[in-house]
Short mmCIF file of C-alpha atoms and ligand atoms in Angstrom, two decimals:
data_model
loop_
_atom_site.label_atom_id
_atom_site.label_comp_id
_atom_site.label_asym_id
_atom_site.label_seq_id
_atom_site.Cartn_x
_atom_site.Cartn_y
_atom_site.Cartn_z
CA MET A 1 -103.51 63.64 -166.03
CA SER A 2 -100.82 63.98 -163.47
CA ALA A 3 -101.59 66.16 -160.49
CA THR A 4 -98.19 67.84 -160.55
CA PRO A 5 -95.09 67.14 -162.60
CA GLY A 6 -92.25 65.62 -160.61
CA VAL A 7 -89.46 63.32 -160.38
CA GLU A 8 -91.12 60.48 -162.28
CA ASP A 9 -91.39 62.72 -165.42
CA GLU A 10 -87.72 63.57 -165.11
CA ARG A 11 -86.93 59.93 -164.81
CA ARG A 12 -88.71 59.07 -167.88
CA MET A 13 -87.17 61.90 -169.91
CA ASP A 14 -83.61 60.57 -169.11
CA GLY A 15 -84.47 57.19 -170.26
CA GLY A 16 -84.58 55.62 -166.83
CA ALA A 17 -87.39 53.33 -167.89
CA GLU A 18 -85.16 51.19 -170.15
CA SER A 19 -82.14 51.23 -167.85
CA ASP A 20 -82.84 47.81 -166.39
CA GLY A 21 -81.92 46.25 -169.74
CA LEU A 22 -85.03 44.07 -169.72
CA ASP A 23 -87.35 43.74 -172.73
CA GLU A 24 -90.94 44.71 -172.56
CA ALA A 25 -92.34 41.13 -172.36
CA THR A 26 -89.98 40.24 -169.48
CA ARG A 27 -90.85 43.39 -167.61
CA ARG A 28 -94.57 42.81 -168.07
CA ALA A 29 -94.24 39.17 -166.86
CA LEU A 30 -92.36 40.43 -163.69
CA PHE A 31 -95.04 43.06 -163.14
CA ASP A 32 -97.78 40.44 -163.34
CA ARG A 33 -96.04 38.12 -160.93
CA ALA A 34 -95.48 41.01 -158.50
CA ALA A 35 -99.22 42.09 -158.79
CA ALA A 36 -100.23 38.44 -157.97
CA VAL A 37 -98.16 38.49 -154.78
CA ILE A 38 -99.81 41.57 -153.65
CA ALA A 39 -103.28 40.29 -154.45
CA GLU A 40 -102.52 37.14 -152.50
CA ASN A 41 -101.62 39.20 -149.37
CA ASP A 42 -104.45 41.71 -149.77
CA ARG A 43 -107.01 41.66 -146.91
CA GLY A 44 -109.43 44.17 -148.46
CA SER A 45 -108.45 47.40 -146.82
CA TYR A 46 -104.84 46.64 -145.87
CA THR A 47 -102.16 44.24 -146.97
CA VAL A 48 -100.32 41.90 -144.83
CA PRO A 49 -96.48 41.82 -145.41
CA ALA A 50 -96.46 37.92 -145.73
CA LYS A 51 -98.77 35.20 -144.80
CA GLY A 52 -97.91 33.37 -141.56
CA LEU A 53 -94.85 35.38 -140.65
CA TYR A 54 -96.58 38.77 -140.49
CA PRO A 55 -100.37 38.44 -140.34
CA PHE A 56 -101.21 42.05 -139.63
CA GLN A 57 -100.75 45.57 -141.05
CA TRP A 58 -97.26 47.08 -140.81
CA ASN A 59 -96.74 50.81 -141.05
CA TRP A 60 -94.02 51.35 -143.62
CA ASP A 61 -94.82 48.23 -145.47
CA SER A 62 -98.30 49.58 -146.19
CA CYS A 63 -97.06 52.96 -147.37
CA LEU A 64 -94.59 51.39 -149.73
CA THR A 65 -97.05 48.76 -150.86
CA ALA A 66 -99.45 51.52 -151.90
CA LEU A 67 -96.94 52.55 -154.53
CA GLY A 68 -97.14 49.15 -156.19
CA GLN A 69 -100.87 49.12 -155.86
CA SER A 70 -101.24 52.45 -157.55
CA HIS A 71 -100.24 50.94 -160.92
CA VAL A 72 -103.25 48.73 -160.77
CA ASP A 73 -105.90 50.57 -158.73
CA GLU A 74 -105.43 54.09 -157.43
CA ARG A 75 -108.29 53.98 -154.98
CA ARG A 76 -107.03 50.85 -153.47
CA ALA A 77 -103.57 52.48 -153.03
CA TRP A 78 -105.00 55.49 -151.15
CA GLN A 79 -107.12 53.22 -148.97
CA GLU A 80 -103.94 51.27 -147.82
CA ILE A 81 -102.52 54.44 -146.29
CA GLU A 82 -105.85 55.68 -145.00
CA THR A 83 -106.47 52.43 -143.16
CA LEU A 84 -103.16 52.86 -141.35
CA PHE A 85 -103.98 56.41 -140.40
CA GLU A 86 -107.42 55.36 -138.94
CA HIS A 87 -105.34 53.89 -136.20
CA GLN A 88 -103.23 56.96 -135.44
CA TRP A 89 -103.01 57.73 -131.72
CA GLU A 90 -104.56 60.83 -130.21
CA ASP A 91 -101.01 62.18 -129.54
CA GLY A 92 -100.14 61.88 -133.25
CA MET A 93 -98.05 58.66 -133.18
CA VAL A 94 -98.78 56.15 -135.95
CA PRO A 95 -98.14 52.70 -134.63
CA HIS A 96 -95.83 50.24 -136.38
CA ILE A 97 -98.31 47.37 -136.26
CA VAL A 98 -102.14 47.43 -136.46
CA PHE A 99 -103.60 44.12 -135.19
CA HIS A 100 -106.72 44.12 -137.28
CA GLU A 101 -107.55 40.42 -136.57
CA HIS A 102 -106.71 37.82 -133.99
CA ASP A 103 -103.80 35.56 -134.98
CA ASP A 104 -101.73 33.52 -132.56
CA GLY A 105 -98.94 33.13 -135.12
CA TYR A 106 -97.11 36.26 -134.26
CA PHE A 107 -95.10 37.37 -131.19
CA PRO A 108 -95.37 39.84 -129.47
CA GLY A 109 -99.17 40.03 -129.99
CA PRO A 110 -101.67 42.58 -128.66
CA GLY A 111 -101.61 41.16 -125.08
CA VAL A 112 -97.94 41.80 -124.68
CA TRP A 113 -98.05 45.27 -126.11
CA GLY A 114 -101.11 46.16 -123.84
CA THR A 115 -101.72 49.53 -125.42
CA GLY A 116 -105.46 49.31 -124.53
CA ARG A 117 -106.83 50.39 -127.86
CA ALA A 118 -110.19 49.22 -129.38
CA THR A 119 -108.31 47.81 -132.37
CA PRO A 120 -105.04 46.75 -130.74
CA THR A 121 -101.81 48.33 -131.98
CA SER A 122 -98.25 48.25 -131.03
CA GLY A 123 -96.90 51.21 -129.02
CA ILE A 124 -93.88 52.31 -131.14
CA SER A 125 -93.66 53.79 -134.51
CA GLN A 126 -91.67 53.09 -137.73
CA PRO A 127 -89.85 54.99 -140.58
CA PRO A 128 -92.28 57.80 -141.62
CA VAL A 129 -92.53 57.09 -145.34
CA ALA A 130 -96.23 58.20 -145.60
CA GLY A 131 -95.37 61.74 -146.67
CA PHE A 132 -93.11 60.43 -149.40
CA ALA A 133 -95.72 57.87 -150.56
CA VAL A 134 -98.57 60.36 -150.63
CA GLY A 135 -96.26 62.73 -152.62
CA ARG A 136 -95.59 60.05 -155.15
CA LEU A 137 -99.24 58.96 -155.42
CA PHE A 138 -100.23 62.61 -155.85
CA GLU A 139 -97.66 63.33 -158.55
CA ARG A 140 -98.40 60.26 -160.60
CA ALA A 141 -102.16 60.40 -160.28
CA ARG A 142 -104.12 59.45 -163.36
CA ASP A 143 -107.33 60.61 -161.52
CA SER A 144 -106.17 64.03 -160.25
CA GLU A 145 -109.72 64.85 -158.77
CA LEU A 146 -109.41 61.63 -156.67
CA ALA A 147 -105.83 62.35 -155.68
CA ARG A 148 -106.65 65.89 -154.54
CA GLU A 149 -109.50 64.64 -152.35
CA ARG A 150 -107.57 61.74 -150.78
CA ALA A 151 -104.29 63.69 -150.29
CA ARG A 152 -106.16 66.57 -148.73
CA ALA A 153 -107.67 64.26 -146.04
CA LEU A 154 -104.28 62.77 -145.32
CA LEU A 155 -102.34 66.13 -145.00
CA GLU A 156 -103.34 66.96 -141.44
CA PRO A 157 -102.79 63.39 -139.97
CA ILE A 158 -99.36 63.09 -141.59
CA ASP A 159 -98.42 66.56 -140.43
CA ARG A 160 -99.45 65.62 -136.87
CA TRP A 161 -97.35 62.55 -137.06
CA HIS A 162 -94.30 64.54 -138.15
CA ALA A 163 -94.97 66.99 -135.31
CA TRP A 164 -95.25 64.06 -132.91
CA PHE A 165 -91.74 62.88 -133.84
CA TYR A 166 -90.05 66.20 -133.27
CA ALA A 167 -91.88 66.82 -130.02
CA ASN A 168 -91.33 63.40 -128.42
CA ARG A 169 -88.21 62.08 -129.94
CA ASP A 170 -86.20 65.34 -129.99
CA PRO A 171 -87.05 66.95 -126.76
CA GLU A 172 -83.88 69.02 -126.72
CA ARG A 173 -84.65 70.38 -130.18
CA THR A 174 -81.54 69.24 -131.98
CA GLY A 175 -83.37 68.89 -135.35
CA LEU A 176 -83.00 65.04 -135.29
CA VAL A 177 -85.24 62.48 -133.77
CA ALA A 178 -84.05 59.37 -131.89
CA LEU A 179 -85.31 55.82 -132.03
CA ILE A 180 -86.12 54.37 -128.57
CA HIS A 181 -86.47 50.73 -129.85
CA PRO A 182 -84.68 48.92 -132.63
CA TRP A 183 -87.95 47.88 -134.21
CA GLU A 184 -88.82 51.50 -134.71
CA SER A 185 -85.91 51.78 -137.27
CA GLY A 186 -87.37 49.13 -139.49
CA ARG A 187 -83.88 47.58 -139.38
CA ASP A 188 -84.52 45.38 -136.38
CA ASN A 189 -81.13 43.68 -135.66
CA SER A 190 -78.76 46.05 -137.44
CA ILE A 191 -75.14 46.05 -136.30
CA ASP A 192 -75.75 49.86 -135.56
CA TRP A 193 -77.63 48.95 -132.42
CA ASP A 194 -75.17 46.39 -130.87
CA THR A 195 -73.20 48.60 -128.53
CA ALA A 196 -76.14 50.62 -127.27
CA PHE A 197 -78.15 47.44 -127.01
CA GLU A 198 -75.65 46.10 -124.42
CA ARG A 199 -77.11 48.61 -122.01
CA VAL A 200 -80.56 47.05 -122.29
CA PRO A 201 -80.92 44.40 -119.53
CA THR A 202 -82.24 40.90 -120.18
CA GLU A 203 -83.21 40.07 -116.60
CA GLY A 204 -86.87 39.98 -115.49
CA VAL A 205 -88.44 39.57 -118.89
CA ALA A 206 -91.58 37.50 -118.63
CA PRO A 207 -91.26 34.03 -120.19
CA TYR A 208 -92.35 33.99 -123.94
CA GLN A 209 -92.24 31.97 -127.03
CA ARG A 210 -90.96 33.39 -130.40
CA ARG A 211 -93.10 32.69 -133.41
CA ASP A 212 -90.86 34.10 -136.22
CA THR A 213 -88.48 31.13 -135.92
CA GLN A 214 -91.32 28.77 -136.75
CA HIS A 215 -91.95 30.44 -140.09
CA ALA A 216 -88.41 31.30 -141.13
CA ASP A 217 -84.96 29.83 -140.69
CA PRO A 218 -83.53 30.74 -137.15
CA ALA A 219 -80.19 31.47 -138.76
CA HIS A 220 -81.74 34.30 -140.78
CA ARG A 221 -83.38 35.89 -137.75
CA PRO A 222 -82.27 37.91 -134.62
CA THR A 223 -80.68 35.98 -131.73
CA ARG A 224 -82.48 34.98 -128.53
CA GLU A 225 -80.43 37.51 -126.52
CA GLN A 226 -81.63 40.31 -128.91
CA TYR A 227 -85.21 39.20 -128.58
CA ASP A 228 -84.98 39.35 -124.73
CA ARG A 229 -83.71 43.01 -125.03
CA TYR A 230 -86.50 43.87 -127.46
CA ILE A 231 -89.02 42.64 -124.99
CA TRP A 232 -87.40 44.22 -122.02
CA LEU A 233 -87.82 47.70 -123.57
CA LEU A 234 -91.35 46.94 -124.59
CA GLU A 235 -92.21 45.92 -121.01
CA ARG A 236 -90.52 49.08 -119.67
CA PHE A 237 -92.60 51.30 -122.02
CA ARG A 238 -95.79 49.27 -121.22
CA ARG A 239 -95.22 49.95 -117.43
CA LEU A 240 -95.14 53.67 -118.20
CA ASP A 241 -98.50 53.35 -119.91
CA TRP A 242 -97.14 54.20 -123.34
CA ASP A 243 -96.93 57.75 -122.35
CA ASN A 244 -94.84 59.18 -125.06
CA ALA A 245 -93.82 62.24 -123.09
CA ARG A 246 -91.81 59.95 -120.71
CA LEU A 247 -90.57 57.16 -123.03
CA HIS A 248 -87.58 59.00 -124.60
CA GLU A 249 -86.01 59.70 -121.29
CA ALA A 250 -86.94 56.29 -119.90
CA SER A 251 -85.29 54.33 -122.69
CA PRO A 252 -81.62 53.18 -122.20
CA PHE A 253 -81.65 52.94 -125.93
CA ARG A 254 -81.79 56.25 -127.71
CA ILE A 255 -80.18 56.24 -131.20
CA VAL A 256 -80.19 58.89 -133.84
CA ASP A 257 -80.30 57.05 -137.19
CA PRO A 258 -79.27 59.10 -140.26
CA GLY A 259 -81.48 56.97 -142.57
CA PHE A 260 -84.61 57.31 -140.38
CA ASN A 261 -84.07 61.08 -140.16
CA ALA A 262 -83.56 61.32 -143.91
CA ILE A 263 -86.86 59.54 -144.49
CA LEU A 264 -88.54 61.93 -142.16
CA ILE A 265 -86.94 65.01 -143.78
CA ARG A 266 -87.87 63.79 -147.30
CA SER A 267 -91.46 63.11 -146.17
CA CYS A 268 -91.68 66.56 -144.64
CA LEU A 269 -90.52 68.07 -147.94
CA ASP A 270 -92.92 65.88 -150.07
CA LEU A 271 -95.82 66.63 -147.82
CA ALA A 272 -95.02 70.36 -148.17
CA THR A 273 -95.10 70.02 -151.91
CA VAL A 274 -98.55 68.36 -151.88
CA ALA A 275 -99.82 70.98 -149.25
CA GLU A 276 -98.66 73.84 -151.51
CA ALA A 277 -100.45 72.31 -154.51
CA LEU A 278 -103.65 72.19 -152.34
CA GLY A 279 -103.33 75.70 -150.96
CA GLU A 280 -102.60 74.54 -147.39
CA SER A 281 -99.67 76.94 -146.76
CA SER A 282 -99.35 76.60 -143.10
CA ILE A 283 -98.83 72.82 -143.26
CA ALA A 284 -96.37 73.37 -146.09
CA ALA A 285 -94.43 75.97 -144.12
CA SER A 286 -94.11 73.98 -140.94
CA ASN A 287 -92.92 70.92 -142.79
CA ARG A 288 -90.39 72.89 -144.80
CA ALA A 289 -89.04 74.41 -141.58
CA ARG A 290 -88.71 70.91 -140.05
CA ALA A 291 -86.80 69.66 -143.09
CA THR A 292 -84.48 72.62 -143.15
CA ARG A 293 -83.51 72.17 -139.53
CA GLY A 294 -83.20 68.37 -140.03
CA LEU A 295 -80.96 68.82 -143.11
CA ALA A 296 -78.56 71.15 -141.30
CA ALA A 297 -78.39 68.74 -138.26
CA LEU A 298 -77.87 65.66 -140.40
CA GLU A 299 -74.43 67.07 -141.28
CA SER A 300 -73.33 66.20 -137.73
CA LEU A 301 -73.69 62.53 -138.56
CA TRP A 302 -71.17 62.54 -141.38
CA SER A 303 -68.21 60.29 -140.72
CA GLU A 304 -64.98 61.13 -142.62
CA ALA A 305 -63.51 57.84 -141.62
CA HIS A 306 -66.30 55.77 -143.11
CA GLY A 307 -67.02 58.07 -146.04
CA GLN A 308 -70.72 57.94 -145.08
CA TYR A 309 -73.15 58.93 -142.37
CA VAL A 310 -73.21 56.96 -139.12
CA CYS A 311 -75.67 56.80 -136.15
CA HIS A 312 -75.22 58.82 -132.92
CA ASP A 313 -75.81 57.30 -129.58
CA ARG A 314 -77.70 59.95 -127.59
CA VAL A 315 -77.06 58.16 -124.23
CA SER A 316 -73.27 57.85 -124.53
CA GLY A 317 -72.93 60.95 -126.71
CA GLU A 318 -70.68 59.04 -129.14
CA ALA A 319 -70.80 58.28 -132.89
CA VAL A 320 -71.67 54.69 -133.60
CA ASP A 321 -68.77 52.85 -135.27
CA SER A 322 -70.79 50.94 -137.82
CA ALA A 323 -71.09 51.41 -141.57
CA SER A 324 -74.59 50.26 -142.56
CA ILE A 325 -77.26 51.09 -145.00
CA GLY A 326 -78.57 53.60 -142.51
CA GLY A 327 -75.72 55.79 -143.42
CA LEU A 328 -76.38 55.62 -147.10
CA LEU A 329 -80.18 56.23 -146.95
CA PRO A 330 -79.63 60.03 -146.46
CA VAL A 331 -79.30 60.27 -150.28
CA LEU A 332 -83.08 60.21 -150.15
CA ALA A 333 -82.92 63.71 -148.70
CA PRO A 334 -81.55 66.71 -150.61
CA ILE A 335 -78.08 66.45 -148.94
CA PRO A 336 -75.27 68.46 -150.58
CA ALA A 337 -74.05 67.18 -153.97
CA ALA A 338 -70.59 66.37 -152.65
CA ARG A 339 -72.10 64.11 -150.03
CA ALA A 340 -74.25 62.35 -152.56
CA HIS A 341 -71.20 61.87 -154.75
CA ALA A 342 -69.24 60.43 -151.83
CA LEU A 343 -72.17 57.99 -151.09
CA VAL A 344 -71.79 56.73 -154.75
CA ALA A 345 -68.24 56.19 -154.25
CA ARG A 346 -69.06 54.21 -151.11
CA LEU A 347 -71.60 52.14 -153.00
CA GLU A 348 -68.93 51.36 -155.64
CA VAL A 349 -66.70 50.07 -152.89
CA LEU A 350 -69.54 48.02 -151.44
CA GLY A 351 -70.21 46.65 -154.90
CA GLU A 352 -66.70 45.13 -154.90
CA GLY A 353 -67.37 42.98 -151.86
CA VAL A 354 -70.81 41.58 -152.94
CA ARG A 355 -72.46 40.40 -156.06
CA TYR A 356 -75.77 42.26 -155.42
CA LEU A 357 -76.17 45.81 -154.22
CA VAL A 358 -77.02 47.15 -151.70
CA PRO A 359 -75.81 45.02 -148.70
CA SER A 360 -77.31 46.37 -145.51
CA HIS A 361 -73.87 46.32 -143.95
CA ASP A 362 -70.19 46.67 -144.94
CA PRO A 363 -68.86 43.29 -146.05
CA THR A 364 -65.42 44.01 -144.77
CA ASP A 365 -66.73 44.40 -141.16
CA PRO A 366 -66.22 41.10 -139.26
CA ARG A 367 -69.77 41.47 -137.96
CA PHE A 368 -71.27 41.16 -141.41
CA ASP A 369 -73.49 38.12 -141.44
CA ALA A 370 -74.70 37.37 -144.99
CA LYS A 371 -78.12 35.79 -144.26
CA ARG A 372 -79.06 37.37 -140.92
CA TYR A 373 -81.84 39.85 -141.51
CA TRP A 374 -80.42 43.46 -141.31
CA ARG A 375 -76.79 42.44 -140.70
CA ALA A 376 -75.85 42.13 -144.37
CA PRO A 377 -78.80 41.16 -146.63
CA VAL A 378 -80.24 43.20 -149.52
CA TRP A 379 -83.73 44.54 -149.05
CA LEU A 380 -85.50 45.83 -152.14
CA ILE A 381 -87.39 48.64 -150.23
CA VAL A 382 -84.08 50.16 -149.20
CA ASN A 383 -82.78 49.67 -152.74
CA TYR A 384 -85.81 51.59 -154.01
CA LEU A 385 -85.36 54.52 -151.62
CA ILE A 386 -81.56 54.80 -152.51
CA VAL A 387 -82.34 54.64 -156.16
CA ASP A 388 -84.92 57.46 -155.81
CA GLY A 389 -82.40 59.62 -154.00
CA LEU A 390 -79.71 58.84 -156.46
CA ARG A 391 -81.89 59.95 -159.40
CA LEU A 392 -82.73 63.23 -157.65
CA ALA A 393 -78.97 63.74 -157.15
CA GLY A 394 -78.44 63.06 -160.90
CA GLU A 395 -76.48 59.87 -160.12
CA HIS A 396 -78.17 57.71 -162.69
CA ALA A 397 -75.40 55.21 -163.33
CA MET A 398 -75.34 53.88 -159.81
CA ALA A 399 -79.17 54.04 -159.64
CA ASP A 400 -79.44 51.89 -162.86
CA ARG A 401 -76.99 49.31 -161.45
CA ILE A 402 -78.94 48.97 -158.18
CA GLU A 403 -82.15 48.52 -160.18
CA ARG A 404 -80.54 45.92 -162.28
CA ASP A 405 -79.27 44.07 -159.18
CA SER A 406 -82.64 44.23 -157.59
CA LEU A 407 -84.44 42.63 -160.59
CA ALA A 408 -81.61 40.08 -160.92
CA LEU A 409 -82.44 39.01 -157.37
CA ILE A 410 -86.13 38.49 -158.28
CA ASP A 411 -85.04 36.40 -161.42
CA VAL A 412 -82.73 34.22 -159.34
CA SER A 413 -84.69 33.94 -156.09
CA GLY A 414 -88.28 35.18 -156.43
CA PHE A 415 -90.10 37.65 -154.16
CA ALA A 416 -88.30 36.96 -150.94
CA GLU A 417 -88.26 39.11 -147.82
CA TYR A 418 -84.44 39.74 -148.18
CA TYR A 419 -81.54 38.16 -149.92
CA ASP A 420 -77.93 37.12 -149.34
CA PRO A 421 -75.88 39.87 -151.12
CA ILE A 422 -73.13 37.38 -152.06
CA SER A 423 -74.99 34.26 -153.31
CA GLY A 424 -78.33 36.04 -153.94
CA GLU A 425 -80.18 33.28 -151.95
CA PRO A 426 -83.65 34.12 -150.76
CA CYS A 427 -83.97 34.68 -146.94
CA GLY A 428 -86.78 35.14 -144.45
CA GLY A 429 -90.37 34.89 -145.78
CA ALA A 430 -91.49 34.19 -149.31
CA SER A 431 -94.14 35.92 -151.46
CA PHE A 432 -93.41 39.13 -149.79
CA THR A 433 -95.62 42.13 -150.33
CA TRP A 434 -93.35 45.05 -150.27
CA THR A 435 -90.70 43.30 -152.39
CA ALA A 436 -93.35 42.81 -154.98
CA ALA A 437 -94.46 46.41 -154.78
CA MET A 438 -90.88 47.66 -155.38
CA VAL A 439 -90.64 45.33 -158.45
CA MET A 440 -93.74 47.04 -159.84
CA GLU A 441 -92.01 50.30 -159.26
CA PHE A 442 -88.83 49.34 -160.92
CA VAL A 443 -90.28 47.74 -164.02
CA ARG A 444 -92.81 50.61 -164.54
CA VAL A 445 -95.22 49.07 -167.10
CA SER A 446 -98.81 50.19 -167.17
CA PRO A 447 -101.33 47.33 -166.58
C1 LIG B 1 -89.48 43.06 -140.02
C2 LIG B 1 -88.74 44.30 -140.59
C3 LIG B 1 -89.53 45.49 -140.64
C4 LIG B 1 -90.80 45.30 -141.45
C5 LIG B 1 -91.57 44.03 -140.80
C6 LIG B 1 -92.73 43.60 -141.70
O1 LIG B 1 -89.80 43.44 -138.69
O2 LIG B 1 -87.46 44.51 -140.00
O3 LIG B 1 -88.84 46.52 -141.27
O4 LIG B 1 -91.72 46.37 -141.35
O5 LIG B 1 -90.64 42.97 -140.74
O6 LIG B 1 -92.38 43.34 -143.03
#
């Protein structure tokens, strides 16, 4: 029995389950292949994003992976998120990487981060999808007793994480939080960061050797110069002992990303819904208040010129002239209907420039780079979040199209990390965990 009715039931009622046009046998086969990818990357209490390339636990990967796991084993799904929160910092931050085991195949490893924790972690965070994921696990629970117990234990830690964001990354109480490192966005080398990144020096970075380019094609990865800047910021924060009260001001890179904020707003709302169902009214109230302020402030990021949201550079005080997926992700939050509708129009235009939606950047922008990571490729997790928002906004035709494109990519190119939106070629790592989890979500068959 479901713990609480929600968007999933609505989706089924309007026939969304058949909207991908695939027959039952094909869907089941896809589901089984996806489940096998996750099983292969499962390390017992957490799942690695991909063998070799990413041998540890990543924050938003795990939360989204739990959604896939929930179709097979609800206990294991809850555990994936619980393991992450076991490494929450005392100040409330939940790190973007937990280095559970020693592995030399990844750079920067624990020694470079130097966060001084018993189980080493990175020192920055990632898109806060945990509230959203817990909301979904809770609403779809077959074992509602289990869901109530596990969700209750996660309420307070997730609430503390949300509070941490607003306290440390929005010191002037604007209602929106800033990223202080591109890796926090989850969209590492997006064109959105280029101008602000120019301010980050490259001098004085300790010599290092990248590992990602040994596992994946260098033409699909960030450039050397970008890597120098990533490491420069990291070293600066390390010198400040990872004291979050000081990092926001100390970073020459402070960007307000509409997609990141929309994820946070949606997670606040979903956490509030779960908290209400469990009688935790004070957690519910504080998260609703955060979401209300965030939603009102999000409006300041709308760009009439681009017909979508854009980032804001908190150091220069200017809007960032870059039309990326970050400006479409706000559909995940309950933005005004007219805005959601405008984003659908934008997606239609993007669909004229590529074969597969959703490209992570506007294909008419000369900086669009079809195979380079977050500078154009399609990522299934982003497609999933956009589809979810579109369905809530009642925009089912576009949601169906994005689902079909997502599954077509799997058919053509397997479970890649990301895909060229024009040719559909697989890019980055293979047998990728969260890609597989999103396929399990899209095909929706029960095991
Ligand atoms: C890359 C992605 C990031 C992801 C990580 C692990 O760094 O940009 O979003 O969490 O890989 O998959």
